[in-house]
Amino acid sequence: MTKRVVVASGYFNPLHYGHVSYLEKARDLGTSLIVIVNNDVQAALRRSKRAQAEDMTLPARERVKLVRSLQCVDAAVEAVDLDDSVAETLQLLHPDIFANGGGRAPAQQEVQVCQKLRIQMVDGLGIQLLSLAPYTQHYDWGKPRNESIIAALTGQQSPHLTDEPDAQKPFAEMWMGDHPSGPARVVSPGSSPRHDRVVHRSTSLQDVFHKTPSVLGPALQDAKQLPFLLKVLSIHKALSIQAHPDRDLASRLHRERPDIYKDPNHKPEIAIALTDDFQALCGFREVSEIVQILEYLPEAVAIVGPDSLESLKAAIGDQQAESIALKNAYTRLMHAPEQDVAEQLKLLHARAQQPSPAAPPNIKELCELVCTLHAQYENDIGIFAALLMNYARLKVGECLYMAQNVPHAYIAGDIVECMACSDNVVRGGLTPKFKDVEVLCAMLRYEGGPPATVKPTVLDKGIKLYADPDIEEFQVMHLHLEAGGRQHRLFSSEGPAMALNLKGAGTVTISGETRDVTPGKVFMFAAGVEPEIHAKTEMDVFVACCPPQYFQTPHASPAHK
């Protein structure tokens, strides 16, 4: 067996579990581990540069003895350097690998020595927590700047702006992940997302995963990607009616049209309401209810055809026949001539403005929805498509589940959304964008029934878990902490966790290191990290991670490009 000597370094003042984890990972890189412990001169130099001195100051000889006692360490030596690097000591030891913890970037002198002596450099083995600046999307359906929770969380509201066009700029989505369409950035501790000092060894979460994949854990470090994407959405007007393809279809679409379908992954997703009366369309209604709606709204019958209505009536109670009749009706609707759609929508809108007093509540509610959508999209075929879909209105904390190949659209409100890491969308209405009608009609699940939901499980006081056996890649925890409350929790032993502090202020502590948490703060915890969250005021924190069963079977990488 070829011997590979690894060198790691640090102050270890005091020694804590985060150091032990870093050194264990360093030891795994080779056959023996030598640890360089920064000397007392360096420690004094470090203290002089810091606003606050270390809580504990141990002389170098004691720190060397402590490090040497660790089972993973073969030898520990005191640095001979007098600056803030270990370059001279590295040159004397001449190892095969120099493993940096990640608390600081390697000094230029260290880089030069490694290049000169051909020492392999591995960065970031000690990273336990990354502070992130999320990526903001400004789609036109987003709420205006000073009304959007996205702008509030990212510190971009401007109350002094009223009539200026910039005040109306839409803030639609906040992405917390590594998807190439909107990767989060790594920022230095305590800095503002708007005026931050970006950690200069990387500019995006993608870069971190490629340079220091160990933060993802052994099961994910080869893929160098997160399997999930956490978002917040702030919805002013309806999003497009859309569906997300399953893995096989996503792979084919990406291969054939990569300009439209950006990746080969599927995209199951959940939406947790942050506001009461969050509104959405999700899945097809019961066929019996669709028949009732068509009988009240003859304009819709003119689009799908009287024969489609008769087929739906005849199919009620026969699951296979319902699916066939529903597919035929929807396909007929989506292929209706534009002139017919415009003429019948004009009549439908007039009817919806003055529904019959004898109409049942669901018809009156649907008429209100037609008026809303008509004001936003006027002659769009999606207004007719909405008649066939469930109209869901959720309260805070309730959760919708959008599986693959299920049509859906968000109408209004604010949500936390989590999904498999993909941006694949097949659109079918309520949008000026490309509508891939043929693909959509062929791919959908033509199953009538109530909208799919995820009912949270209460794990402990103030902790809810949103998870479903059908969802492989992710689960979401909601932590509610009263002022003064604490939670010490391991979110995932084998993978990373993405955390958003939605409301309130407090701290997060890992291995003795404490960072302040304010509204909108986003953290990624490395695999196996157990943070302690302390609430100074009432807090709401959402945390996404892979469920335990995800690591029990191998999974293909999303293969982003």
Coordinates of C-alpha atoms in Angstrom, one line a residue:
M1 CA 0.0 0.0 0.0
T2 CA 1.4 3.4 -1.0
K3 CA 1.9 5.7 2.0
R4 CA 0.2 9.1 1.8
V5 CA 1.1 11.6 4.5
V6 CA -1.6 14.2 5.2
V7 CA -0.9 17.4 7.1
A8 CA -3.6 19.5 8.8
S9 CA -3.2 22.7 10.8
G10 CA -5.0 24.9 13.2
Y11 CA -4.9 26.8 16.5
F12 CA -7.2 24.4 18.4
N13 CA -7.7 27.0 21.0
P14 CA -9.8 25.5 22.5
L15 CA -10.1 22.1 20.9
H16 CA -13.7 21.2 20.1
Y17 CA -15.7 18.6 18.2
G18 CA -15.6 20.6 14.9
H19 CA -11.8 20.2 15.0
V20 CA -12.1 16.5 15.6
S21 CA -14.4 16.1 12.7
Y22 CA -12.0 18.0 10.5
L23 CA -9.0 15.9 11.5
E24 CA -10.9 12.7 11.1
K25 CA -11.8 13.7 7.5
A26 CA -8.1 14.7 6.9
R27 CA -6.9 11.3 8.2
D28 CA -9.2 9.5 5.8
L29 CA -7.4 11.2 2.9
G30 CA -4.2 9.2 3.5
T31 CA -2.4 6.6 5.6
S32 CA -1.1 9.0 8.3
L33 CA -1.9 12.4 9.7
I34 CA 0.5 15.0 11.1
V35 CA -1.1 18.1 12.7
I36 CA 0.6 21.5 12.7
V37 CA -0.4 23.4 15.8
N38 CA 0.0 27.2 15.5
N39 CA 2.5 28.5 18.1
D40 CA 2.1 31.1 20.8
V41 CA 3.6 33.9 18.7
Q42 CA 1.0 33.2 16.0
A43 CA -1.8 33.0 18.6
A44 CA -0.8 36.4 20.0
L45 CA -0.7 37.9 16.5
R46 CA -4.2 36.4 15.9
R47 CA -5.6 37.9 19.1
S48 CA -4.3 41.3 18.2
K49 CA -6.1 41.3 14.9
R50 CA -9.5 40.3 16.5
A51 CA -12.0 42.6 18.1
Q52 CA -12.5 40.1 20.9
A53 CA -9.9 37.9 22.4
E54 CA -10.4 34.1 22.5
D55 CA -12.6 32.8 25.4
M56 CA -9.7 30.4 26.3
T57 CA -6.0 30.8 25.7
L58 CA -3.9 27.7 26.0
P59 CA -0.1 27.6 25.5
A60 CA 1.0 25.8 22.3
R61 CA 2.6 22.9 24.2
E62 CA -0.7 22.0 25.8
R63 CA -2.6 22.3 22.6
V64 CA 0.0 20.0 20.9
K65 CA -0.6 17.4 23.7
L66 CA -4.4 17.6 23.3
V67 CA -4.2 17.1 19.5
R68 CA -1.6 14.4 19.8
S69 CA -4.0 12.4 22.1
L70 CA -6.7 12.1 19.4
Q71 CA -7.0 8.6 17.9
C72 CA -7.0 9.9 14.3
V73 CA -3.7 11.8 14.8
D74 CA -0.4 10.1 14.2
A75 CA 1.8 13.1 15.2
A76 CA 1.4 16.7 16.2
V77 CA 4.1 19.4 16.0
E78 CA 4.3 23.1 16.9
A79 CA 4.6 25.5 13.9
V80 CA 8.0 27.1 13.3
D81 CA 6.4 30.0 11.4
L82 CA 6.2 33.6 12.8
D83 CA 3.5 34.9 10.5
D84 CA -0.1 33.8 10.1
S85 CA 0.8 30.9 7.8
V86 CA 2.3 27.4 8.3
A87 CA 4.3 27.6 5.0
E88 CA 7.8 27.0 6.6
T89 CA 6.5 24.1 8.6
L90 CA 4.9 22.6 5.5
Q91 CA 8.2 22.9 3.7
L92 CA 10.0 21.0 6.4
L93 CA 7.4 18.2 6.6
H94 CA 6.8 17.9 2.8
P95 CA 3.6 15.9 3.0
D96 CA 1.6 14.4 0.1
I97 CA -1.6 16.3 1.0
F98 CA -2.3 19.6 2.9
A99 CA -5.8 19.5 4.2
N100 CA -7.3 23.0 5.1
G101 CA -10.2 23.2 7.5
G102 CA -12.0 26.0 5.7
G103 CA -12.2 28.5 8.5
R104 CA -9.8 30.6 6.5
A105 CA -8.5 30.5 2.9
P106 CA -5.0 29.0 2.5
A107 CA -2.3 31.7 2.8
Q108 CA -0.5 32.7 -0.4
Q109 CA 2.8 31.4 1.1
E110 CA 1.1 28.0 1.8
V111 CA -0.2 27.9 -1.8
Q112 CA 3.3 28.7 -3.2
V113 CA 5.0 25.9 -1.1
C114 CA 2.4 23.4 -2.2
Q115 CA 2.8 24.3 -5.8
K116 CA 6.6 24.2 -5.5
L117 CA 6.7 20.8 -3.7
R118 CA 3.7 19.4 -5.6
I119 CA 1.7 19.0 -2.4
Q120 CA -2.0 18.3 -3.1
M121 CA -4.3 20.9 -1.5
V122 CA -7.7 19.9 -0.1
D123 CA -9.8 22.8 1.2
G124 CA -12.8 23.0 3.5
L125 CA -12.7 19.8 5.5
G126 CA -13.7 21.6 8.7
I127 CA -16.6 23.5 7.3
Q128 CA -19.7 22.9 9.5
L129 CA -21.8 25.9 8.6
L130 CA -22.0 28.2 5.5
S131 CA -23.7 31.5 5.6
L132 CA -25.5 32.1 2.3
A133 CA -27.0 34.9 0.2
P134 CA -29.9 33.4 -1.7
Y135 CA -30.6 34.1 -5.4
T136 CA -33.5 36.4 -6.1
Q137 CA -35.8 35.9 -9.2
H138 CA -37.8 38.8 -10.5
Y139 CA -40.6 37.1 -12.5
D140 CA -43.4 39.4 -13.5
W141 CA -45.9 37.5 -11.3
G142 CA -44.0 38.4 -8.1
K143 CA -45.3 41.0 -5.6
P144 CA -43.9 44.6 -5.9
R145 CA -40.8 45.3 -4.0
N146 CA -42.4 46.9 -0.9
E147 CA -45.1 44.2 -0.6
S148 CA -42.9 41.2 -1.2
I149 CA -41.7 38.9 1.6
I150 CA -38.7 38.2 -0.7
A151 CA -37.5 41.8 -0.7
A152 CA -38.1 42.0 3.1
L153 CA -36.1 38.8 3.8
T154 CA -33.2 39.9 1.5
G155 CA -33.1 43.5 2.8
Q156 CA -34.2 45.0 -0.4
Q157 CA -37.4 46.8 0.5
S158 CA -37.3 50.6 -0.1
P159 CA -40.2 52.3 1.7
H160 CA -39.0 55.7 0.5
L161 CA -39.7 54.6 -3.1
T162 CA -43.3 55.1 -3.9
D163 CA -44.0 56.4 -7.5
E164 CA -40.6 55.4 -8.9
P165 CA -40.7 52.4 -11.4
D166 CA -38.1 50.6 -9.2
A167 CA -40.7 50.4 -6.4
Q168 CA -42.9 48.2 -8.7
K169 CA -40.1 45.8 -9.5
P170 CA -41.4 42.3 -8.8
F171 CA -39.7 40.1 -6.2
A172 CA -41.0 36.6 -7.0
E173 CA -38.7 33.9 -5.7
M174 CA -35.8 33.3 -3.3
W175 CA -33.7 30.3 -4.2
M176 CA -31.6 28.5 -1.5
G177 CA -29.5 25.9 -3.2
D178 CA -27.0 25.1 -6.0
H179 CA -29.2 24.9 -9.1
P180 CA -27.2 26.6 -11.9
S181 CA -30.2 28.7 -12.8
G182 CA -29.9 30.5 -9.5
P183 CA -27.1 29.3 -7.1
A184 CA -26.8 30.9 -3.7
R185 CA -23.6 32.7 -2.8
V186 CA -21.3 32.1 0.2
V187 CA -20.8 35.1 2.3
S188 CA -18.5 35.8 5.3
P189 CA -19.9 35.5 8.8
G190 CA -21.9 38.5 10.0
S191 CA -22.0 40.3 6.6
S192 CA -25.1 41.6 4.8
P193 CA -26.4 39.8 1.8
R194 CA -26.4 43.1 -0.1
H195 CA -23.0 44.4 1.0
D196 CA -21.2 41.3 1.8
R197 CA -17.6 40.3 1.6
V198 CA -17.7 37.2 -0.5
V199 CA -15.4 34.4 0.7
H200 CA -12.7 34.7 -1.9
R201 CA -12.0 31.0 -2.3
S202 CA -15.5 30.6 -3.9
T203 CA -18.3 32.7 -5.2
S204 CA -21.2 30.3 -5.3
L205 CA -22.4 27.2 -3.5
Q206 CA -21.6 25.2 -6.7
D207 CA -18.0 26.2 -6.3
V208 CA -17.9 25.1 -2.7
F209 CA -19.3 21.7 -3.6
H210 CA -16.7 21.2 -6.3
K211 CA -13.8 22.3 -4.2
T212 CA -14.9 20.9 -0.8
P213 CA -17.5 18.1 -1.5
S214 CA -17.0 16.7 2.0
V215 CA -19.6 19.2 3.3
L216 CA -22.2 17.1 1.5
G217 CA -21.3 13.9 3.3
P218 CA -19.9 10.6 1.9
A219 CA -23.2 9.7 0.1
L220 CA -23.4 12.9 -1.9
Q221 CA -19.8 14.1 -2.2
D222 CA -19.2 12.3 -5.5
A223 CA -22.3 13.9 -7.1
K224 CA -21.2 17.3 -5.7
Q225 CA -24.8 18.5 -5.8
L226 CA -27.7 19.0 -3.5
P227 CA -30.7 16.7 -4.3
F228 CA -33.2 19.4 -3.3
L229 CA -33.9 23.1 -3.7
L230 CA -35.5 25.3 -1.0
K231 CA -37.4 28.4 -2.1
V232 CA -39.7 31.2 -0.9
L233 CA -42.3 32.5 -3.3
S234 CA -44.3 35.8 -3.1
I235 CA -47.2 35.6 -5.6
H236 CA -49.0 38.7 -6.9
K237 CA -50.7 37.1 -9.9
A238 CA -51.2 33.6 -11.2
L239 CA -48.3 31.5 -12.3
S240 CA -48.6 29.4 -15.4
I241 CA -50.5 26.2 -15.4
Q242 CA -47.8 23.7 -15.5
A243 CA -46.6 20.2 -14.8
H244 CA -43.2 18.7 -14.1
P245 CA -42.1 15.6 -16.0
D246 CA -41.1 12.3 -14.4
R247 CA -37.4 11.2 -14.6
D248 CA -37.7 9.3 -17.9
L249 CA -39.6 12.1 -19.7
A250 CA -37.3 14.8 -18.2
S251 CA -34.2 13.0 -19.5
R252 CA -35.7 12.7 -23.0
L253 CA -36.8 16.3 -23.1
H254 CA -33.5 17.6 -21.9
R255 CA -31.7 15.5 -24.5
E256 CA -33.9 16.7 -27.3
R257 CA -34.4 20.4 -26.3
P258 CA -31.9 21.5 -23.7
D259 CA -32.6 25.1 -24.4
I260 CA -36.1 24.7 -23.0
Y261 CA -35.7 21.8 -20.5
K262 CA -32.6 22.7 -18.6
D263 CA -31.8 19.5 -16.7
P264 CA -32.7 15.8 -16.9
N265 CA -34.3 15.6 -13.4
H266 CA -37.8 15.2 -12.2
K267 CA -39.4 17.8 -9.9
P268 CA -41.9 16.7 -7.2
E269 CA -42.5 19.7 -4.9
I270 CA -44.4 20.8 -1.8
A271 CA -45.8 24.3 -1.0
I272 CA -46.2 25.3 2.6
A273 CA -48.5 28.3 3.1
L274 CA -47.0 31.3 4.9
T275 CA -50.2 33.4 4.5
D276 CA -53.8 32.6 5.1
D277 CA -55.9 32.1 1.9
F278 CA -52.9 30.9 -0.2
Q279 CA -54.6 30.0 -3.4
A280 CA -53.6 27.4 -6.0
L281 CA -54.8 25.0 -8.7
C282 CA -53.7 21.5 -8.1
G283 CA -54.7 18.3 -10.0
F284 CA -58.0 17.5 -11.8
R285 CA -61.3 17.7 -9.9
E286 CA -63.5 14.7 -9.4
V287 CA -65.1 13.9 -12.7
S288 CA -68.6 14.3 -11.2
E289 CA -67.7 17.8 -10.1
I290 CA -66.3 18.6 -13.6
V291 CA -69.7 17.5 -15.1
Q292 CA -71.5 19.8 -12.7
I293 CA -69.3 22.8 -13.6
L294 CA -69.7 22.1 -17.4
E295 CA -73.5 22.0 -17.0
Y296 CA -73.5 25.4 -15.3
L297 CA -71.1 26.9 -17.8
P298 CA -72.1 26.2 -21.4
E299 CA -69.2 28.3 -22.7
A300 CA -66.9 25.6 -21.4
V301 CA -69.0 22.9 -23.2
A302 CA -68.6 24.9 -26.4
I303 CA -64.8 24.5 -26.0
V304 CA -64.6 20.8 -25.0
G305 CA -67.5 19.7 -27.1
P306 CA -70.9 18.3 -26.0
D307 CA -69.7 14.8 -26.8
S308 CA -66.9 15.2 -24.2
L309 CA -69.5 16.2 -21.6
E310 CA -71.5 13.1 -22.4
S311 CA -68.5 10.9 -22.2
L312 CA -67.6 12.3 -18.8
K313 CA -71.1 11.7 -17.6
A314 CA -71.1 8.1 -18.8
A315 CA -67.7 7.4 -17.2
I316 CA -68.6 8.5 -13.6
G317 CA -67.7 5.6 -11.3
D318 CA -65.4 3.7 -13.7
Q319 CA -61.8 4.8 -13.0
Q320 CA -60.4 3.8 -16.3
A321 CA -63.3 5.3 -18.3
E322 CA -63.0 8.5 -16.3
S323 CA -59.3 8.8 -17.1
I324 CA -59.9 8.3 -20.9
A325 CA -62.8 10.8 -20.9
L326 CA -60.9 13.3 -18.9
K327 CA -57.9 13.1 -21.2
N328 CA -60.1 13.5 -24.3
A329 CA -61.8 16.5 -22.8
Y330 CA -58.6 18.2 -21.7
T331 CA -56.9 17.5 -25.0
R332 CA -59.8 18.9 -27.0
L333 CA -59.8 22.0 -24.8
M334 CA -56.0 22.6 -25.2
H335 CA -56.3 22.3 -29.0
A336 CA -59.3 24.7 -29.4
P337 CA -58.9 27.4 -32.0
E338 CA -57.8 30.8 -30.6
Q339 CA -60.8 32.6 -32.1
D340 CA -63.3 30.2 -30.4
V341 CA -61.4 30.6 -27.1
A342 CA -61.6 34.4 -27.2
E343 CA -65.3 34.4 -28.1
Q344 CA -66.3 31.9 -25.4
L345 CA -64.1 33.6 -22.8
K346 CA -65.9 36.9 -23.4
L347 CA -69.2 35.2 -22.7
L348 CA -67.8 33.2 -19.7
H349 CA -66.4 36.4 -18.2
A350 CA -69.8 38.1 -18.6
R351 CA -71.5 35.2 -16.9
A352 CA -68.9 35.0 -14.1
Q353 CA -69.5 38.7 -13.3
Q354 CA -73.1 38.0 -12.5
P355 CA -73.5 34.3 -11.5
S356 CA -77.0 33.0 -10.9
P357 CA -78.2 33.5 -7.3
A358 CA -79.2 29.8 -7.3
A359 CA -75.7 28.6 -8.2
P360 CA -74.0 26.4 -5.6
P361 CA -71.0 27.9 -3.6
N362 CA -68.4 26.1 -5.6
I363 CA -69.7 27.7 -8.8
K364 CA -69.8 31.1 -7.3
E365 CA -66.2 30.7 -6.0
L366 CA -65.2 29.5 -9.5
C367 CA -66.8 32.6 -11.1
E368 CA -64.7 34.8 -8.8
L369 CA -61.6 32.9 -9.9
V370 CA -62.6 33.3 -13.6
C371 CA -62.8 37.1 -13.1
T372 CA -59.4 37.2 -11.4
L373 CA -57.7 35.2 -14.1
H374 CA -59.5 37.1 -16.9
A375 CA -58.2 40.4 -15.5
Q376 CA -54.7 39.0 -15.5
Y377 CA -54.6 36.9 -18.7
E378 CA -57.8 37.8 -20.7
N379 CA -57.9 35.4 -23.6
D380 CA -55.7 32.7 -22.3
I381 CA -56.8 29.1 -22.7
G382 CA -55.6 28.5 -19.1
I383 CA -58.8 30.1 -17.8
F384 CA -60.8 27.2 -19.3
A385 CA -58.3 24.7 -18.1
A386 CA -58.7 26.0 -14.5
L387 CA -62.4 24.9 -14.6
L388 CA -61.2 21.3 -14.7
M389 CA -58.7 21.7 -11.8
N390 CA -59.1 21.7 -8.0
Y391 CA -59.1 25.3 -6.6
A392 CA -57.4 25.0 -3.2
R393 CA -57.3 27.8 -0.5
L394 CA -54.9 27.0 2.3
K395 CA -54.3 28.5 5.7
V396 CA -50.9 29.1 7.3
G397 CA -49.0 25.8 7.8
E398 CA -51.1 23.8 5.4
C399 CA -49.2 22.1 2.6
L400 CA -49.9 21.1 -1.1
Y401 CA -48.0 18.3 -2.8
M402 CA -47.4 18.5 -6.6
A403 CA -46.2 15.1 -7.8
Q404 CA -44.7 14.5 -11.2
N405 CA -47.1 14.9 -14.2
V406 CA -49.8 16.7 -12.1
P407 CA -51.1 20.0 -13.5
H408 CA -51.0 22.9 -11.0
A409 CA -50.6 26.7 -10.7
Y410 CA -50.2 29.1 -7.8
I411 CA -52.7 31.9 -7.8
A412 CA -51.9 34.2 -4.8
G413 CA -50.1 34.3 -1.5
D414 CA -46.7 33.5 0.0
I415 CA -45.2 30.0 0.4
V416 CA -42.1 28.1 1.4
E417 CA -41.5 25.6 -1.4
C418 CA -39.2 22.6 -1.6
M419 CA -38.5 20.4 -4.6
A420 CA -36.2 17.9 -6.2
C421 CA -33.4 20.0 -7.7
S422 CA -34.7 20.8 -11.1
D423 CA -36.1 23.7 -13.1
N424 CA -38.1 21.6 -15.7
V425 CA -41.5 23.1 -16.5
V426 CA -44.0 22.0 -19.1
R427 CA -46.5 24.9 -19.5
G428 CA -50.1 24.8 -20.6
G429 CA -51.7 28.2 -19.9
L430 CA -51.9 31.5 -18.0
T431 CA -48.6 32.6 -19.5
P432 CA -47.2 34.4 -22.6
K433 CA -44.4 31.9 -22.5
F434 CA -44.0 28.8 -24.7
K435 CA -46.8 26.3 -24.1
D436 CA -45.7 22.7 -25.0
V437 CA -49.3 21.5 -25.5
E438 CA -48.5 18.2 -27.2
V439 CA -46.1 17.1 -24.4
L440 CA -48.4 18.3 -21.7
C441 CA -51.5 16.5 -23.0
A442 CA -49.5 13.3 -23.3
M443 CA -47.8 13.4 -19.9
L444 CA -50.5 14.3 -17.4
R445 CA -52.0 12.0 -14.8
Y446 CA -55.7 12.0 -15.7
E447 CA -57.0 11.2 -12.3
G448 CA -59.8 13.1 -10.7
G449 CA -59.7 13.6 -6.9
P450 CA -59.0 16.1 -4.2
P451 CA -55.7 18.0 -4.3
A452 CA -52.8 16.1 -2.7
T453 CA -51.6 17.4 0.6
V454 CA -48.9 16.7 3.2
K455 CA -50.1 16.8 6.8
P456 CA -47.2 17.7 9.0
T457 CA -46.1 15.3 11.8
V458 CA -45.4 16.9 15.2
L459 CA -42.0 15.7 16.3
D460 CA -41.7 17.7 19.4
K461 CA -43.1 20.9 20.9
G462 CA -42.7 23.6 18.2
I463 CA -41.3 21.2 15.6
K464 CA -43.3 20.0 12.6
L465 CA -42.1 17.6 9.8
Y466 CA -43.4 17.8 6.3
A467 CA -42.6 14.5 4.6
D468 CA -44.2 11.9 2.4
P469 CA -43.1 8.3 1.6
D470 CA -43.5 9.2 -2.2
I471 CA -41.0 12.0 -1.9
E472 CA -37.4 10.7 -2.1
E473 CA -35.2 13.7 -2.1
F474 CA -36.4 16.0 0.6
Q475 CA -38.3 16.7 3.8
V476 CA -38.9 20.1 5.5
M477 CA -39.0 20.9 9.2
H478 CA -40.6 24.0 10.7
L479 CA -39.2 25.0 14.0
H480 CA -41.2 27.5 16.0
L481 CA -39.3 28.8 19.1
E482 CA -40.7 31.2 21.7
A483 CA -38.4 33.9 23.0
G484 CA -35.7 32.2 25.2
G485 CA -36.3 28.8 23.6
R486 CA -33.6 26.5 22.5
Q487 CA -33.5 23.6 20.0
H488 CA -30.5 21.3 19.7
R489 CA -31.1 19.0 16.7
L490 CA -29.3 16.8 14.1
F491 CA -31.3 17.4 11.0
S492 CA -29.5 14.8 8.8
S493 CA -26.7 12.5 9.9
E494 CA -25.6 11.7 6.3
G495 CA -26.4 14.8 4.3
P496 CA -26.5 18.6 4.5
A497 CA -29.4 20.8 5.7
M498 CA -30.5 24.1 4.3
A499 CA -32.0 26.5 6.9
L500 CA -34.0 29.7 6.5
N501 CA -34.8 32.0 9.5
L502 CA -38.1 33.4 8.4
K503 CA -38.9 35.5 11.5
G504 CA -37.3 36.6 14.7
A505 CA -33.7 36.9 16.0
G506 CA -31.4 34.5 17.9
T507 CA -28.2 32.6 17.5
V508 CA -26.9 29.3 16.1
T509 CA -24.1 27.5 17.8
I510 CA -22.0 24.7 16.5
S511 CA -19.0 23.3 18.3
G512 CA -18.7 26.4 20.4
E513 CA -18.9 28.8 17.5
T514 CA -21.9 31.1 17.7
R515 CA -23.4 33.2 14.9
D516 CA -26.2 35.7 15.1
V517 CA -29.4 34.9 13.2
T518 CA -31.7 37.6 11.9
P519 CA -34.8 37.5 9.6
G520 CA -33.9 36.2 6.2
K521 CA -30.6 34.6 7.3
V522 CA -29.8 31.5 5.3
F523 CA -27.5 28.8 6.6
M524 CA -26.3 25.4 5.2
F525 CA -25.3 22.9 7.8
A526 CA -22.7 20.4 6.7
A527 CA -23.5 16.6 6.9
G528 CA -23.8 15.4 10.4
V529 CA -23.7 18.8 12.1
E530 CA -25.9 19.3 15.2
P531 CA -26.6 23.0 15.6
E532 CA -28.2 24.6 18.7
I533 CA -30.6 27.3 17.9
H534 CA -31.4 29.9 20.6
A535 CA -34.3 32.3 20.2
K536 CA -33.8 35.9 21.5
T537 CA -37.3 36.7 20.2
E538 CA -40.0 34.5 18.7
M539 CA -38.5 32.6 15.7
D540 CA -39.7 30.6 12.8
V541 CA -37.1 28.5 11.0
F542 CA -37.6 26.2 8.0
V543 CA -35.0 23.5 7.4
A544 CA -34.8 21.2 4.3
C545 CA -32.7 18.1 4.1
C546 CA -32.8 14.6 2.6
P547 CA -35.0 12.0 4.5
P548 CA -33.1 9.1 6.1
Q549 CA -34.4 6.6 3.5
Y550 CA -32.8 8.6 0.7
F551 CA -29.4 7.2 1.7
Q552 CA -30.5 3.6 1.9
T553 CA -30.5 3.1 -1.9
P554 CA -28.2 4.6 -4.6
H555 CA -29.5 7.6 -6.6
A556 CA -28.5 9.0 -9.9
S557 CA -27.1 12.5 -9.9
P558 CA -29.3 15.3 -11.3
A559 CA -26.4 15.9 -13.7
H560 CA -26.8 19.7 -14.0
K561 CA -24.9 21.3 -16.8

